[in-house]
Amino acid sequence: MKRDVPRRRQLTTEDYFVGVRDCDITVLPRALTLIESNNPEHQRQAETLLTRLLPYTGNAIRVGISGAPGAGKSTFIEALGLQLTAQGRRVAVLAVDPSSGISGGSILGDKTRMSRLAAEPNAYIRPSPSAGTLGGVASKTRESLLVCEAAGYEIVLVETVGVGQSETMVAEMTDCFLALMLPGAGDDLQGIKRGLLELVDVIAVNKADSATLKAAELAAHQYEMAIHSILGKQDHPPQVLTCSALHDQRVDAVWQAVQQRYTAMKSGGDLAAKRSRQQVRWLWAIIEDRMKQALRKHPGVRRIREGLESEVLAGSLPPEAAASKILQTFGMQEPCGI
């Protein structure tokens, strides 16, 4: 649906609210840009907008998708998204791209990588640069997820760059966490950690076709053995499947496994409890982020920062001592454990 809202004038909060609720594709991206802005005035307006939209959120299935570079995340998401939209489902994809160190913009451009899905009227793809955010998840991905839910999208897929702490970050904002793996577990299996297995709901070994089919099946078996060895007996251990996103094989089986986990959590009351815990973690993540911004913008800190950094680089001042001086300048009189 499209409202007659001029694109060039500044939109009011009411314009944003009605446009998002109508899923106006000329307003929705502007609302997400407002949410992502670091401009203080924009942030205040975004907070008001999110507060108004909050009663209309929470009805979507939130799925995080992570995996090492080359695992075929975008190919898988496009194949899955096309299946879901063919069923009449409305799908939003929040694809977090690696960022350019020069401009801070997205490097890969997921609308280009998912061109067929981007052309579907029931799908919306929002590429966002990670901009150096720890965990490969854009700092406003959580808020963007709520906006997409308020716009009526039934399924929200969050794709991360698959580096560092991305698994933890995506698991803390979604209902189900899907990890895509490559055939021939090898180094991936050697590096698998208990923490990852405790976070993941479904493991899908992608590229299970032609010459790599046997390797994918072997990798899936090895992951199942690792789950049994590391986690022991659990009521709901992670499911392990194989698929080929490129050839659209068993992608539906992977989605069925995700839906089964979601349904079990919802019927047992675990979903509501999980989302409540996420809300509290979200609260403190926002506080920490804004504290960092305030620290960097503090006039006193800005005056001494360059000099202290030079001393640390020269080796004449320990980082701990430099940190204490910065924090004391910021207003924390007592040294804190670093």
mmCIF file of C-alpha atoms in Angstrom:
data_model
loop_
_atom_site.group_PDB
_atom_site.id
_atom_site.type_symbol
_atom_site.label_atom_id
_atom_site.label_comp_id
_atom_site.label_asym_id
_atom_site.label_seq_id
_atom_site.Cartn_x
_atom_site.Cartn_y
_atom_site.Cartn_z
ATOM 1 C CA MET A 1 0.000 0.000 0.000
ATOM 2 C CA LYS A 2 1.302 3.472 -0.830
ATOM 3 C CA ARG A 3 0.263 6.749 0.746
ATOM 4 C CA ASP A 4 0.521 10.123 -0.932
ATOM 5 C CA VAL A 5 3.347 11.392 1.259
ATOM 6 C CA PRO A 6 5.844 13.781 -0.385
ATOM 7 C CA ARG A 7 9.252 12.139 -0.376
ATOM 8 C CA ARG A 8 11.302 15.311 -0.235
ATOM 9 C CA ARG A 9 9.796 17.053 2.748
ATOM 10 C CA GLN A 10 10.683 16.131 6.308
ATOM 11 C CA LEU A 11 8.240 13.567 7.625
ATOM 12 C CA THR A 12 6.456 13.960 10.934
ATOM 13 C CA THR A 13 6.272 11.146 13.458
ATOM 14 C CA GLU A 14 2.657 10.654 12.392
ATOM 15 C CA ASP A 15 3.767 10.288 8.757
ATOM 16 C CA TYR A 16 6.289 7.658 9.779
ATOM 17 C CA PHE A 17 3.807 5.822 11.989
ATOM 18 C CA VAL A 18 1.042 5.623 9.398
ATOM 19 C CA GLY A 19 3.505 4.836 6.609
ATOM 20 C CA VAL A 20 5.061 1.944 8.531
ATOM 21 C CA ARG A 21 1.690 0.542 9.572
ATOM 22 C CA ASP A 22 0.535 0.738 5.933
ATOM 23 C CA CYS A 23 3.830 -0.845 4.815
ATOM 24 C CA ASP A 24 4.313 2.078 2.455
ATOM 25 C CA ILE A 25 7.522 1.154 0.646
ATOM 26 C CA THR A 26 8.389 4.840 0.170
ATOM 27 C CA VAL A 27 8.168 5.511 3.920
ATOM 28 C CA LEU A 28 9.502 2.255 5.393
ATOM 29 C CA PRO A 29 13.136 2.744 4.267
ATOM 30 C CA ARG A 30 13.034 6.333 5.496
ATOM 31 C CA ALA A 31 11.778 5.135 8.883
ATOM 32 C CA LEU A 32 14.641 2.647 9.085
ATOM 33 C CA THR A 33 17.122 5.369 8.130
ATOM 34 C CA LEU A 34 15.670 7.521 10.922
ATOM 35 C CA ILE A 35 16.135 4.625 13.365
ATOM 36 C CA GLU A 36 19.755 4.163 12.279
ATOM 37 C CA SER A 37 20.654 7.857 12.526
ATOM 38 C CA ASN A 38 23.024 9.079 15.244
ATOM 39 C CA ASN A 39 21.654 12.608 15.014
ATOM 40 C CA PRO A 40 20.268 13.465 18.491
ATOM 41 C CA GLU A 41 17.107 15.038 17.031
ATOM 42 C CA HIS A 42 16.531 11.964 14.851
ATOM 43 C CA GLN A 43 17.128 9.687 17.837
ATOM 44 C CA ARG A 44 14.451 11.473 19.863
ATOM 45 C CA GLN A 45 11.966 11.185 17.009
ATOM 46 C CA ALA A 46 12.916 7.517 16.523
ATOM 47 C CA GLU A 47 12.243 6.806 20.204
ATOM 48 C CA THR A 48 8.782 8.355 19.924
ATOM 49 C CA LEU A 49 8.084 6.368 16.766
ATOM 50 C CA LEU A 50 9.223 3.070 18.315
ATOM 51 C CA THR A 51 7.064 3.687 21.375
ATOM 52 C CA ARG A 52 4.011 4.169 19.177
ATOM 53 C CA LEU A 53 4.834 1.119 17.055
ATOM 54 C CA LEU A 54 5.568 -1.200 19.982
ATOM 55 C CA PRO A 55 1.961 -2.470 20.437
ATOM 56 C CA TYR A 56 2.040 -3.696 16.827
ATOM 57 C CA THR A 57 5.251 -5.721 17.182
ATOM 58 C CA GLY A 58 6.008 -9.218 18.402
ATOM 59 C CA ASN A 59 3.931 -11.226 15.932
ATOM 60 C CA ALA A 60 6.719 -12.273 13.556
ATOM 61 C CA ILE A 61 9.039 -15.257 13.631
ATOM 62 C CA ARG A 62 12.511 -13.823 14.234
ATOM 63 C CA VAL A 63 15.269 -15.975 12.765
ATOM 64 C CA GLY A 64 18.988 -15.295 12.952
ATOM 65 C CA ILE A 65 21.183 -16.764 10.238
ATOM 66 C CA SER A 66 24.928 -16.911 10.660
ATOM 67 C CA GLY A 67 27.820 -18.818 9.210
ATOM 68 C CA ALA A 68 31.358 -18.456 7.969
ATOM 69 C CA PRO A 69 31.985 -16.389 4.828
ATOM 70 C CA GLY A 70 31.352 -18.607 1.818
ATOM 71 C CA ALA A 71 28.734 -20.751 3.549
ATOM 72 C CA GLY A 72 26.094 -19.437 1.146
ATOM 73 C CA LYS A 73 23.994 -17.359 3.534
ATOM 74 C CA SER A 74 22.605 -14.995 0.903
ATOM 75 C CA THR A 75 21.896 -17.834 -1.539
ATOM 76 C CA PHE A 76 20.100 -19.732 1.216
ATOM 77 C CA ILE A 77 18.076 -16.697 2.322
ATOM 78 C CA GLU A 78 17.000 -15.965 -1.238
ATOM 79 C CA ALA A 79 15.944 -19.580 -1.812
ATOM 80 C CA LEU A 80 14.053 -19.645 1.492
ATOM 81 C CA GLY A 81 12.506 -16.232 0.945
ATOM 82 C CA LEU A 82 11.230 -17.195 -2.508
ATOM 83 C CA GLN A 83 9.620 -20.322 -1.076
ATOM 84 C CA LEU A 84 7.943 -18.364 1.707
ATOM 85 C CA THR A 85 6.671 -15.540 -0.503
ATOM 86 C CA ALA A 86 5.301 -18.141 -2.938
ATOM 87 C CA GLN A 87 3.204 -19.363 -0.001
ATOM 88 C CA GLY A 88 1.867 -15.844 0.542
ATOM 89 C CA ARG A 89 4.105 -15.121 3.541
ATOM 90 C CA ARG A 90 5.594 -11.657 3.996
ATOM 91 C CA VAL A 91 9.341 -11.735 4.597
ATOM 92 C CA ALA A 92 11.760 -9.014 5.708
ATOM 93 C CA VAL A 93 15.516 -9.542 5.504
ATOM 94 C CA LEU A 94 17.880 -7.453 7.607
ATOM 95 C CA ALA A 95 21.179 -8.190 5.921
ATOM 96 C CA VAL A 96 24.178 -6.799 7.757
ATOM 97 C CA ASP A 97 27.001 -6.203 5.309
ATOM 98 C CA PRO A 98 30.708 -5.711 6.017
ATOM 99 C CA SER A 99 31.534 -2.008 5.989
ATOM 100 C CA SER A 100 34.021 0.002 4.035
ATOM 101 C CA GLY A 101 36.738 1.354 6.290
ATOM 102 C CA ILE A 102 36.743 4.527 4.178
ATOM 103 C CA SER A 103 33.082 5.506 3.825
ATOM 104 C CA GLY A 104 31.441 3.189 6.354
ATOM 105 C CA GLY A 105 29.030 1.981 3.670
ATOM 106 C CA SER A 106 28.049 -1.577 2.795
ATOM 107 C CA ILE A 107 30.537 -3.416 0.603
ATOM 108 C CA LEU A 108 28.553 -6.352 -0.765
ATOM 109 C CA GLY A 109 25.029 -4.979 -1.208
ATOM 110 C CA ASP A 110 22.528 -7.737 -0.451
ATOM 111 C CA LYS A 111 19.866 -6.385 -2.794
ATOM 112 C CA THR A 112 22.294 -7.157 -5.598
ATOM 113 C CA ARG A 113 23.114 -10.581 -4.193
ATOM 114 C CA MET A 114 19.393 -11.389 -3.708
ATOM 115 C CA SER A 115 18.002 -9.755 -6.823
ATOM 116 C CA ARG A 116 15.162 -12.265 -7.375
ATOM 117 C CA LEU A 117 13.927 -11.974 -3.802
ATOM 118 C CA ALA A 118 14.246 -8.177 -3.904
ATOM 119 C CA ALA A 119 11.807 -8.138 -6.827
ATOM 120 C CA GLU A 120 9.114 -9.972 -4.846
ATOM 121 C CA PRO A 121 6.318 -7.660 -3.627
ATOM 122 C CA ASN A 122 5.976 -9.648 -0.371
ATOM 123 C CA ALA A 123 9.669 -9.336 0.466
ATOM 124 C CA TYR A 124 11.720 -6.439 1.769
ATOM 125 C CA ILE A 125 15.511 -6.462 1.995
ATOM 126 C CA ARG A 126 17.364 -3.913 4.083
ATOM 127 C CA PRO A 127 21.162 -4.002 3.776
ATOM 128 C CA SER A 128 22.880 -2.216 6.646
ATOM 129 C CA PRO A 129 26.621 -1.681 7.091
ATOM 130 C CA SER A 130 28.030 -3.252 10.255
ATOM 131 C CA ALA A 131 30.232 -0.143 10.563
ATOM 132 C CA GLY A 132 32.687 -1.952 12.782
ATOM 133 C CA THR A 133 30.046 -3.023 15.289
ATOM 134 C CA LEU A 134 31.277 -5.926 17.387
ATOM 135 C CA GLY A 135 29.673 -9.150 16.289
ATOM 136 C CA GLY A 136 28.849 -8.168 12.736
ATOM 137 C CA VAL A 137 25.398 -6.928 13.705
ATOM 138 C CA ALA A 138 24.442 -3.326 12.985
ATOM 139 C CA SER A 139 23.862 -1.322 16.144
ATOM 140 C CA LYS A 140 20.203 -0.621 15.288
ATOM 141 C CA THR A 141 19.275 -4.063 13.938
ATOM 142 C CA ARG A 142 16.995 -4.755 16.910
ATOM 143 C CA GLU A 143 15.029 -1.548 16.367
ATOM 144 C CA SER A 144 14.831 -2.204 12.621
ATOM 145 C CA LEU A 145 13.401 -5.641 13.375
ATOM 146 C CA LEU A 146 10.557 -4.076 15.370
ATOM 147 C CA VAL A 147 9.777 -1.622 12.589
ATOM 148 C CA CYS A 148 9.526 -4.477 10.074
ATOM 149 C CA GLU A 149 7.190 -6.341 12.423
ATOM 150 C CA ALA A 150 5.005 -3.264 12.801
ATOM 151 C CA ALA A 151 4.880 -3.040 9.012
ATOM 152 C CA GLY A 152 3.264 -6.474 8.967
ATOM 153 C CA TYR A 153 6.117 -8.743 7.962
ATOM 154 C CA GLU A 154 5.441 -12.223 9.329
ATOM 155 C CA ILE A 155 9.008 -13.504 9.159
ATOM 156 C CA VAL A 156 12.138 -11.440 9.830
ATOM 157 C CA LEU A 157 15.472 -12.970 8.830
ATOM 158 C CA VAL A 158 18.627 -11.407 10.269
ATOM 159 C CA GLU A 159 21.753 -12.262 8.304
ATOM 160 C CA THR A 160 25.108 -11.424 9.874
ATOM 161 C CA VAL A 161 28.592 -11.197 8.402
ATOM 162 C CA GLY A 162 29.435 -14.318 10.390
ATOM 163 C CA VAL A 163 32.468 -13.114 12.301
ATOM 164 C CA GLY A 164 33.549 -12.874 15.937
ATOM 165 C CA GLN A 165 30.658 -12.515 18.351
ATOM 166 C CA SER A 166 27.956 -12.567 15.657
ATOM 167 C CA GLU A 167 26.469 -15.804 16.960
ATOM 168 C CA THR A 168 25.850 -14.340 20.410
ATOM 169 C CA MET A 169 24.582 -11.027 19.058
ATOM 170 C CA VAL A 170 22.090 -12.552 16.647
ATOM 171 C CA ALA A 171 20.873 -15.094 19.218
ATOM 172 C CA GLU A 172 20.103 -12.243 21.635
ATOM 173 C CA MET A 173 17.630 -10.601 19.261
ATOM 174 C CA THR A 174 15.943 -13.545 17.540
ATOM 175 C CA ASP A 175 13.729 -16.498 18.426
ATOM 176 C CA CYS A 176 15.612 -19.167 16.508
ATOM 177 C CA PHE A 177 19.245 -19.270 15.467
ATOM 178 C CA LEU A 178 20.261 -21.104 12.294
ATOM 179 C CA ALA A 179 23.938 -21.784 11.613
ATOM 180 C CA LEU A 180 24.963 -22.582 8.049
ATOM 181 C CA MET A 181 28.033 -24.783 7.716
ATOM 182 C CA LEU A 182 30.183 -25.926 4.815
ATOM 183 C CA PRO A 183 30.765 -29.515 3.689
ATOM 184 C CA GLY A 184 33.902 -31.136 5.060
ATOM 185 C CA ALA A 185 33.610 -29.930 8.649
ATOM 186 C CA GLY A 186 37.359 -29.918 9.187
ATOM 187 C CA ASP A 187 38.455 -26.711 10.870
ATOM 188 C CA ASP A 188 34.823 -25.722 11.590
ATOM 189 C CA LEU A 189 34.318 -28.892 13.616
ATOM 190 C CA GLN A 190 37.630 -28.468 15.397
ATOM 191 C CA GLY A 191 36.719 -24.942 16.401
ATOM 192 C CA ILE A 192 33.127 -25.599 17.419
ATOM 193 C CA LYS A 193 32.503 -24.452 20.956
ATOM 194 C CA ARG A 194 30.031 -25.456 23.609
ATOM 195 C CA GLY A 195 28.730 -21.881 23.669
ATOM 196 C CA LEU A 196 27.787 -22.010 19.995
ATOM 197 C CA LEU A 197 25.979 -25.310 20.404
ATOM 198 C CA GLU A 198 24.046 -23.868 23.347
ATOM 199 C CA LEU A 199 22.905 -20.945 21.194
ATOM 200 C CA VAL A 200 22.084 -22.687 17.921
ATOM 201 C CA ASP A 201 18.670 -24.226 17.223
ATOM 202 C CA VAL A 202 19.330 -25.659 13.782
ATOM 203 C CA ILE A 203 22.554 -26.505 11.942
ATOM 204 C CA ALA A 204 22.310 -26.791 8.156
ATOM 205 C CA VAL A 205 25.270 -28.056 6.147
ATOM 206 C CA ASN A 206 24.847 -26.195 2.867
ATOM 207 C CA LYS A 207 26.136 -27.062 -0.618
ATOM 208 C CA ALA A 208 25.077 -30.702 -0.202
ATOM 209 C CA ASP A 209 25.005 -31.453 -3.915
ATOM 210 C CA SER A 210 26.942 -33.263 -6.642
ATOM 211 C CA ALA A 211 30.606 -33.698 -5.715
ATOM 212 C CA THR A 212 30.206 -32.359 -2.153
ATOM 213 C CA LEU A 213 27.134 -34.396 -1.185
ATOM 214 C CA LYS A 214 29.072 -37.119 0.647
ATOM 215 C CA ALA A 215 31.257 -34.548 2.401
ATOM 216 C CA ALA A 216 28.141 -32.653 3.541
ATOM 217 C CA GLU A 217 26.528 -35.806 4.892
ATOM 218 C CA LEU A 218 29.731 -36.690 6.737
ATOM 219 C CA ALA A 219 29.946 -33.181 8.185
ATOM 220 C CA ALA A 220 26.328 -33.393 9.380
ATOM 221 C CA HIS A 221 27.075 -36.688 11.104
ATOM 222 C CA GLN A 222 30.144 -35.186 12.777
ATOM 223 C CA TYR A 223 28.118 -32.222 14.049
ATOM 224 C CA GLU A 224 25.521 -34.602 15.487
ATOM 225 C CA MET A 225 28.289 -36.496 17.279
ATOM 226 C CA ALA A 226 29.728 -33.226 18.600
ATOM 227 C CA ILE A 227 26.311 -32.180 19.922
ATOM 228 C CA HIS A 228 25.881 -35.491 21.710
ATOM 229 C CA SER A 229 29.425 -35.359 23.102
ATOM 230 C CA ILE A 230 29.400 -31.739 24.251
ATOM 231 C CA LEU A 231 25.799 -31.221 25.318
ATOM 232 C CA GLY A 232 24.783 -34.749 26.272
ATOM 233 C CA LYS A 233 21.072 -35.486 26.497
ATOM 234 C CA GLN A 234 18.802 -32.455 26.161
ATOM 235 C CA ASP A 235 15.070 -32.051 25.665
ATOM 236 C CA HIS A 236 15.572 -30.016 22.497
ATOM 237 C CA PRO A 237 19.047 -30.576 21.024
ATOM 238 C CA PRO A 238 19.937 -28.640 17.865
ATOM 239 C CA GLN A 239 18.712 -30.343 14.709
ATOM 240 C CA VAL A 240 21.289 -31.036 12.004
ATOM 241 C CA LEU A 241 20.307 -31.186 8.334
ATOM 242 C CA THR A 242 21.878 -30.929 4.893
ATOM 243 C CA CYS A 243 20.657 -28.750 2.051
ATOM 244 C CA SER A 244 21.630 -27.182 -1.233
ATOM 245 C CA ALA A 245 20.432 -23.604 -1.462
ATOM 246 C CA LEU A 246 21.838 -23.222 -4.975
ATOM 247 C CA HIS A 247 19.705 -26.103 -6.243
ATOM 248 C CA ASP A 248 16.792 -25.396 -3.858
ATOM 249 C CA GLN A 249 17.046 -28.838 -2.252
ATOM 250 C CA ARG A 250 15.888 -29.484 1.351
ATOM 251 C CA VAL A 251 15.652 -25.757 2.080
ATOM 252 C CA ASP A 252 12.028 -26.430 3.019
ATOM 253 C CA ALA A 253 13.165 -29.113 5.484
ATOM 254 C CA VAL A 254 15.478 -26.600 7.168
ATOM 255 C CA TRP A 255 12.612 -24.109 7.489
ATOM 256 C CA GLN A 256 10.355 -26.829 8.876
ATOM 257 C CA ALA A 257 12.962 -27.517 11.581
ATOM 258 C CA VAL A 258 13.048 -23.799 12.445
ATOM 259 C CA GLN A 259 9.259 -23.645 12.616
ATOM 260 C CA GLN A 260 9.108 -26.735 14.810
ATOM 261 C CA ARG A 261 11.506 -25.139 17.298
ATOM 262 C CA TYR A 262 9.568 -21.870 17.254
ATOM 263 C CA THR A 263 6.213 -23.628 17.759
ATOM 264 C CA ALA A 264 7.578 -25.718 20.638
ATOM 265 C CA MET A 265 8.967 -22.612 22.360
ATOM 266 C CA LYS A 266 5.733 -20.674 21.885
ATOM 267 C CA SER A 267 3.431 -23.438 23.127
ATOM 268 C CA GLY A 268 5.624 -24.116 26.163
ATOM 269 C CA GLY A 269 5.901 -20.467 27.207
ATOM 270 C CA ASP A 270 9.642 -20.369 26.555
ATOM 271 C CA LEU A 271 9.315 -17.862 23.723
ATOM 272 C CA ALA A 272 7.749 -15.153 25.890
ATOM 273 C CA ALA A 273 10.364 -15.709 28.604
ATOM 274 C CA LYS A 274 13.194 -15.564 26.070
ATOM 275 C CA ARG A 275 11.944 -12.328 24.539
ATOM 276 C CA SER A 276 11.587 -10.775 27.997
ATOM 277 C CA ARG A 277 15.211 -11.613 28.810
ATOM 278 C CA GLN A 278 16.265 -10.167 25.466
ATOM 279 C CA GLN A 279 14.447 -6.922 26.252
ATOM 280 C CA VAL A 280 16.458 -6.450 29.463
ATOM 281 C CA ARG A 281 19.745 -7.219 27.693
ATOM 282 C CA TRP A 282 18.695 -4.825 24.958
ATOM 283 C CA LEU A 283 18.145 -2.101 27.570
ATOM 284 C CA TRP A 284 21.680 -2.399 28.920
ATOM 285 C CA ALA A 285 23.200 -2.724 25.448
ATOM 286 C CA ILE A 286 21.629 0.633 24.536
ATOM 287 C CA ILE A 287 22.910 2.195 27.760
ATOM 288 C CA GLU A 288 26.442 0.909 27.107
ATOM 289 C CA ASP A 289 26.341 2.173 23.518
ATOM 290 C CA ARG A 290 25.193 5.643 24.552
ATOM 291 C CA MET A 291 27.736 5.776 27.372
ATOM 292 C CA LYS A 292 30.478 5.102 24.828
ATOM 293 C CA GLN A 293 29.135 7.861 22.584
ATOM 294 C CA ALA A 294 28.950 10.287 25.511
ATOM 295 C CA LEU A 295 32.475 9.360 26.578
ATOM 296 C CA ARG A 296 33.927 10.052 23.135
ATOM 297 C CA LYS A 297 32.052 13.369 22.805
ATOM 298 C CA HIS A 298 32.982 14.643 26.291
ATOM 299 C CA PRO A 299 35.008 17.896 25.880
ATOM 300 C CA GLY A 300 37.521 16.994 28.594
ATOM 301 C CA VAL A 301 38.089 13.525 27.185
ATOM 302 C CA ARG A 302 38.560 14.925 23.685
ATOM 303 C CA ARG A 303 41.232 17.306 25.012
ATOM 304 C CA ILE A 304 43.348 14.612 26.631
ATOM 305 C CA ARG A 305 42.619 11.676 24.357
ATOM 306 C CA GLU A 306 45.283 12.300 21.713
ATOM 307 C CA GLY A 307 48.022 12.869 24.269
ATOM 308 C CA LEU A 308 47.153 9.765 26.258
ATOM 309 C CA GLU A 309 46.974 7.650 23.107
ATOM 310 C CA SER A 310 50.446 8.905 22.130
ATOM 311 C CA GLU A 311 51.838 7.928 25.529
ATOM 312 C CA VAL A 312 50.281 4.472 25.257
ATOM 313 C CA LEU A 313 51.683 4.051 21.743
ATOM 314 C CA ALA A 314 55.115 5.118 22.956
ATOM 315 C CA GLY A 315 54.961 2.644 25.817
ATOM 316 C CA SER A 316 55.419 5.341 28.458
ATOM 317 C CA LEU A 317 51.964 4.892 29.981
ATOM 318 C CA PRO A 318 50.102 1.627 30.652
ATOM 319 C CA PRO A 319 46.657 1.422 28.997
ATOM 320 C CA GLU A 320 45.126 0.844 32.444
ATOM 321 C CA ALA A 321 46.479 4.154 33.743
ATOM 322 C CA ALA A 322 45.377 5.992 30.592
ATOM 323 C CA ALA A 323 41.909 4.497 30.923
ATOM 324 C CA SER A 324 41.666 5.619 34.552
ATOM 325 C CA LYS A 325 42.574 9.201 33.569
ATOM 326 C CA ILE A 326 39.947 9.218 30.824
ATOM 327 C CA LEU A 327 37.251 7.834 33.114
ATOM 328 C CA GLN A 328 38.128 10.274 35.897
ATOM 329 C CA THR A 329 37.919 13.144 33.403
ATOM 330 C CA PHE A 330 34.524 11.821 32.338
ATOM 331 C CA GLY A 331 33.350 11.956 35.938
ATOM 332 C CA MET A 332 34.146 8.549 37.396
ATOM 333 C CA GLN A 333 36.308 9.515 40.358
ATOM 334 C CA GLU A 334 36.978 6.026 41.655
ATOM 335 C CA PRO A 335 39.162 3.751 39.526
ATOM 336 C CA CYS A 336 37.195 0.777 38.262
ATOM 337 C CA GLY A 337 38.458 -2.682 37.456
ATOM 338 C CA ILE A 338 39.504 -2.880 33.814
#
